[in-house]
Amino acid sequence: MRIPVSRALPVAATVLAAVAALPVSTATAAVREPVHRTAPAADRATYIVTVREDSDPAEVAGRVGATPVYVYRTVLHGFSARLSPEQAGALRAMPDVESVEEDGRGTGFGAG
């Protein structure tokens, strides 16, 4: 059902007049300086770390102060985490760490 324009215009004008009559606050809130928090983990690369089956991936991450983004226990045994270069190096030196690889895009194999 369509409303004729001649009937809709008075309603629209009434609504606009009501909105225009609303009080507008002229008080302004104090502008605060932006809070600059350092989020060191956000600036770090994400790594996939695999550990030996007899090691707890979360515990290995904790040894270098890393918080796992995800802990893998099915297809591979390890975790993903944002790591500093120092943390990645420390993990590579641990005997129960099998690999430390920077996460990235994978590519499929072509049939060619």
C-alpha atoms as an extended CHARMM CRD file, in Angstrom:
* protein
*
       112  EXT
         1         1  MET       CA              0.0000000000        0.0000000000        0.0000000000  PROA      1               0.0000000000
         2         2  ARG       CA              1.4210000000        3.3590000000       -1.0160000000  PROA      2               0.0000000000
         3         3  ILE       CA              0.8490000000        6.5290000000        0.9500000000  PROA      3               0.0000000000
         4         4  PRO       CA              0.1310000000        9.5060000000       -1.2780000000  PROA      4               0.0000000000
         5         5  VAL       CA              2.7970000000       12.2000000000       -1.1210000000  PROA      5               0.0000000000
         6         6  SER       CA              0.1620000000       14.7540000000       -0.1510000000  PROA      6               0.0000000000
         7         7  ARG       CA             -0.4870000000       12.7810000000        3.0830000000  PROA      7               0.0000000000
         8         8  ALA       CA              3.1600000000       11.8800000000        3.8210000000  PROA      8               0.0000000000
         9         9  LEU       CA              4.5460000000       15.4210000000        3.6370000000  PROA      9               0.0000000000
        10        10  PRO       CA              2.6600000000       16.8010000000        6.6510000000  PROA      10              0.0000000000
        11        11  VAL       CA              3.7930000000       13.8160000000        8.7500000000  PROA      11              0.0000000000
        12        12  ALA       CA              7.4200000000       14.2470000000        7.6700000000  PROA      12              0.0000000000
        13        13  ALA       CA              7.2630000000       17.9780000000        8.3830000000  PROA      13              0.0000000000
        14        14  THR       CA              5.8710000000       17.3230000000       11.8680000000  PROA      14              0.0000000000
        15        15  VAL       CA              8.6260000000       14.8100000000       12.6480000000  PROA      15              0.0000000000
        16        16  LEU       CA             11.3530000000       17.1720000000       11.4120000000  PROA      16              0.0000000000
        17        17  ALA       CA              9.9120000000       20.0460000000       13.4460000000  PROA      17              0.0000000000
        18        18  ALA       CA              9.8550000000       17.8720000000       16.5720000000  PROA      18              0.0000000000
        19        19  VAL       CA             13.4660000000       16.8240000000       16.0630000000  PROA      19              0.0000000000
        20        20  ALA       CA             14.5550000000       20.4020000000       15.4160000000  PROA      20              0.0000000000
        21        21  ALA       CA             12.8780000000       21.4970000000       18.6630000000  PROA      21              0.0000000000
        22        22  LEU       CA             14.8940000000       19.0770000000       20.7860000000  PROA      22              0.0000000000
        23        23  PRO       CA             17.3480000000       20.8170000000       23.0860000000  PROA      23              0.0000000000
        24        24  VAL       CA             20.9540000000       20.7160000000       21.9830000000  PROA      24              0.0000000000
        25        25  SER       CA             23.5760000000       20.5500000000       24.6730000000  PROA      25              0.0000000000
        26        26  THR       CA             26.2380000000       23.1870000000       24.2870000000  PROA      26              0.0000000000
        27        27  ALA       CA             28.3710000000       21.8000000000       27.0810000000  PROA      27              0.0000000000
        28        28  THR       CA             31.4120000000       19.9740000000       25.8600000000  PROA      28              0.0000000000
        29        29  ALA       CA             33.1910000000       17.2310000000       27.6790000000  PROA      29              0.0000000000
        30        30  ALA       CA             36.8310000000       17.6900000000       28.5010000000  PROA      30              0.0000000000
        31        31  VAL       CA             38.9480000000       16.2580000000       25.7470000000  PROA      31              0.0000000000
        32        32  ARG       CA             41.3690000000       13.7210000000       27.1030000000  PROA      32              0.0000000000
        33        33  GLU       CA             44.6830000000       12.8430000000       25.6250000000  PROA      33              0.0000000000
        34        34  PRO       CA             44.6560000000        9.4510000000       23.9420000000  PROA      34              0.0000000000
        35        35  VAL       CA             46.0020000000        6.6670000000       26.0700000000  PROA      35              0.0000000000
        36        36  HSD       CA             49.0500000000        5.1190000000       24.4680000000  PROA      36              0.0000000000
        37        37  ARG       CA             49.4470000000        1.6150000000       25.6830000000  PROA      37              0.0000000000
        38        38  THR       CA             52.1590000000       -0.5170000000       24.3250000000  PROA      38              0.0000000000
        39        39  ALA       CA             50.9090000000       -3.8030000000       23.0310000000  PROA      39              0.0000000000
        40        40  PRO       CA             54.1710000000       -5.5330000000       22.2770000000  PROA      40              0.0000000000
        41        41  ALA       CA             52.5470000000       -8.8100000000       21.2570000000  PROA      41              0.0000000000
        42        42  ALA       CA             50.5040000000       -7.0890000000       18.5360000000  PROA      42              0.0000000000
        43        43  ASP       CA             53.6890000000       -5.9340000000       16.8100000000  PROA      43              0.0000000000
        44        44  ARG       CA             55.2180000000       -9.3850000000       16.8270000000  PROA      44              0.0000000000
        45        45  ALA       CA             55.0230000000      -12.0510000000       14.1660000000  PROA      45              0.0000000000
        46        46  THR       CA             52.8990000000      -15.1370000000       14.7540000000  PROA      46              0.0000000000
        47        47  TYR       CA             54.7710000000      -18.4260000000       14.8810000000  PROA      47              0.0000000000
        48        48  ILE       CA             53.7200000000      -22.0620000000       14.8010000000  PROA      48              0.0000000000
        49        49  VAL       CA             55.7860000000      -24.0370000000       17.2870000000  PROA      49              0.0000000000
        50        50  THR       CA             55.7800000000      -27.8310000000       17.3830000000  PROA      50              0.0000000000
        51        51  VAL       CA             56.9860000000      -29.6690000000       20.4610000000  PROA      51              0.0000000000
        52        52  ARG       CA             57.7130000000      -33.2850000000       21.3080000000  PROA      52              0.0000000000
        53        53  GLU       CA             54.6940000000      -35.4540000000       22.1450000000  PROA      53              0.0000000000
        54        54  ASP       CA             55.8300000000      -35.8350000000       25.7610000000  PROA      54              0.0000000000
        55        55  SER       CA             55.8900000000      -32.0390000000       26.3110000000  PROA      55              0.0000000000
        56        56  ASP       CA             52.9990000000      -29.7550000000       27.2230000000  PROA      56              0.0000000000
        57        57  PRO       CA             52.7540000000      -27.0290000000       24.5380000000  PROA      57              0.0000000000
        58        58  ALA       CA             51.3030000000      -24.4120000000       26.9260000000  PROA      58              0.0000000000
        59        59  GLU       CA             54.0540000000      -25.0670000000       29.4510000000  PROA      59              0.0000000000
        60        60  VAL       CA             56.7480000000      -24.6930000000       26.7680000000  PROA      60              0.0000000000
        61        61  ALA       CA             55.2120000000      -21.3590000000       25.6900000000  PROA      61              0.0000000000
        62        62  GLY       CA             55.1670000000      -20.2100000000       29.3020000000  PROA      62              0.0000000000
        63        63  ARG       CA             58.8930000000      -20.8180000000       29.6550000000  PROA      63              0.0000000000
        64        64  VAL       CA             59.6000000000      -17.9130000000       27.2940000000  PROA      64              0.0000000000
        65        65  GLY       CA             56.7310000000      -15.7480000000       28.5470000000  PROA      65              0.0000000000
        66        66  ALA       CA             54.5380000000      -16.3540000000       25.4950000000  PROA      66              0.0000000000
        67        67  THR       CA             50.7650000000      -16.6520000000       25.6120000000  PROA      67              0.0000000000
        68        68  PRO       CA             49.5120000000      -19.1840000000       23.0690000000  PROA      68              0.0000000000
        69        69  VAL       CA             46.9170000000      -17.9630000000       20.5930000000  PROA      69              0.0000000000
        70        70  TYR       CA             46.0040000000      -21.6150000000       20.0530000000  PROA      70              0.0000000000
        71        71  VAL       CA             47.2830000000      -24.9250000000       21.4000000000  PROA      71              0.0000000000
        72        72  TYR       CA             47.3790000000      -27.8160000000       18.9230000000  PROA      72              0.0000000000
        73        73  ARG       CA             46.9990000000      -31.3750000000       20.1960000000  PROA      73              0.0000000000
        74        74  THR       CA             45.5340000000      -33.3160000000       17.2780000000  PROA      74              0.0000000000
        75        75  VAL       CA             47.2360000000      -33.1030000000       13.8930000000  PROA      75              0.0000000000
        76        76  LEU       CA             50.3650000000      -31.5390000000       15.3220000000  PROA      76              0.0000000000
        77        77  HSD       CA             51.5370000000      -31.0660000000       18.8670000000  PROA      77              0.0000000000
        78        78  GLY       CA             52.3860000000      -27.4690000000       19.6490000000  PROA      78              0.0000000000
        79        79  PHE       CA             51.0190000000      -23.9420000000       19.7260000000  PROA      79              0.0000000000
        80        80  SER       CA             50.7720000000      -20.6880000000       17.8410000000  PROA      80              0.0000000000
        81        81  ALA       CA             51.8110000000      -17.4390000000       19.5020000000  PROA      81              0.0000000000
        82        82  ARG       CA             53.0350000000      -13.9460000000       18.7680000000  PROA      82              0.0000000000
        83        83  LEU       CA             56.7380000000      -14.0350000000       19.5620000000  PROA      83              0.0000000000
        84        84  SER       CA             59.6040000000      -11.6000000000       19.6670000000  PROA      84              0.0000000000
        85        85  PRO       CA             62.7620000000      -12.6360000000       17.8170000000  PROA      85              0.0000000000
        86        86  GLU       CA             64.3340000000      -13.3750000000       21.2070000000  PROA      86              0.0000000000
        87        87  GLN       CA             61.4980000000      -15.6820000000       22.2290000000  PROA      87              0.0000000000
        88        88  ALA       CA             61.6350000000      -17.5120000000       18.8850000000  PROA      88              0.0000000000
        89        89  GLY       CA             65.3840000000      -17.9940000000       19.3060000000  PROA      89              0.0000000000
        90        90  ALA       CA             64.9930000000      -19.2720000000       22.8620000000  PROA      90              0.0000000000
        91        91  LEU       CA             62.3690000000      -21.7860000000       21.7280000000  PROA      91              0.0000000000
        92        92  ARG       CA             64.5990000000      -23.0150000000       18.8840000000  PROA      92              0.0000000000
        93        93  ALA       CA             67.3170000000      -23.7530000000       21.4530000000  PROA      93              0.0000000000
        94        94  MET       CA             65.0640000000      -25.9410000000       23.6410000000  PROA      94              0.0000000000
        95        95  PRO       CA             65.5580000000      -29.6940000000       23.2640000000  PROA      95              0.0000000000
        96        96  ASP       CA             61.8190000000      -30.4550000000       23.4100000000  PROA      96              0.0000000000
        97        97  VAL       CA             60.9640000000      -28.0070000000       20.6030000000  PROA      97              0.0000000000
        98        98  GLU       CA             60.9240000000      -29.6350000000       17.1730000000  PROA      98              0.0000000000
        99        99  SER       CA             60.3190000000      -26.5440000000       15.0060000000  PROA      99              0.0000000000
       100       100  VAL       CA             59.6070000000      -22.8200000000       15.1530000000  PROA      100             0.0000000000
       101       101  GLU       CA             58.1610000000      -21.4500000000       11.9170000000  PROA      101             0.0000000000
       102       102  GLU       CA             56.7800000000      -18.0050000000       11.2020000000  PROA      102             0.0000000000
       103       103  ASP       CA             53.1160000000      -18.3030000000       10.2550000000  PROA      103             0.0000000000
       104       104  GLY       CA             52.2080000000      -17.2210000000        6.7550000000  PROA      104             0.0000000000
       105       105  ARG       CA             50.0180000000      -17.9180000000        3.7880000000  PROA      105             0.0000000000
       106       106  GLY       CA             50.1560000000      -21.3770000000        2.3740000000  PROA      106             0.0000000000
       107       107  THR       CA             50.1000000000      -22.1750000000       -1.2940000000  PROA      107             0.0000000000
       108       108  GLY       CA             48.6000000000      -25.1820000000       -2.9970000000  PROA      108             0.0000000000
       109       109  PHE       CA             50.4810000000      -27.4480000000       -5.3120000000  PROA      109             0.0000000000
       110       110  GLY       CA             49.5810000000      -27.0440000000       -8.9560000000  PROA      110             0.0000000000
       111       111  ALA       CA             48.7960000000      -30.0200000000      -11.1610000000  PROA      111             0.0000000000
       112       112  GLY       CA             51.1880000000      -29.0550000000      -13.7770000000  PROA      112             0.0000000000
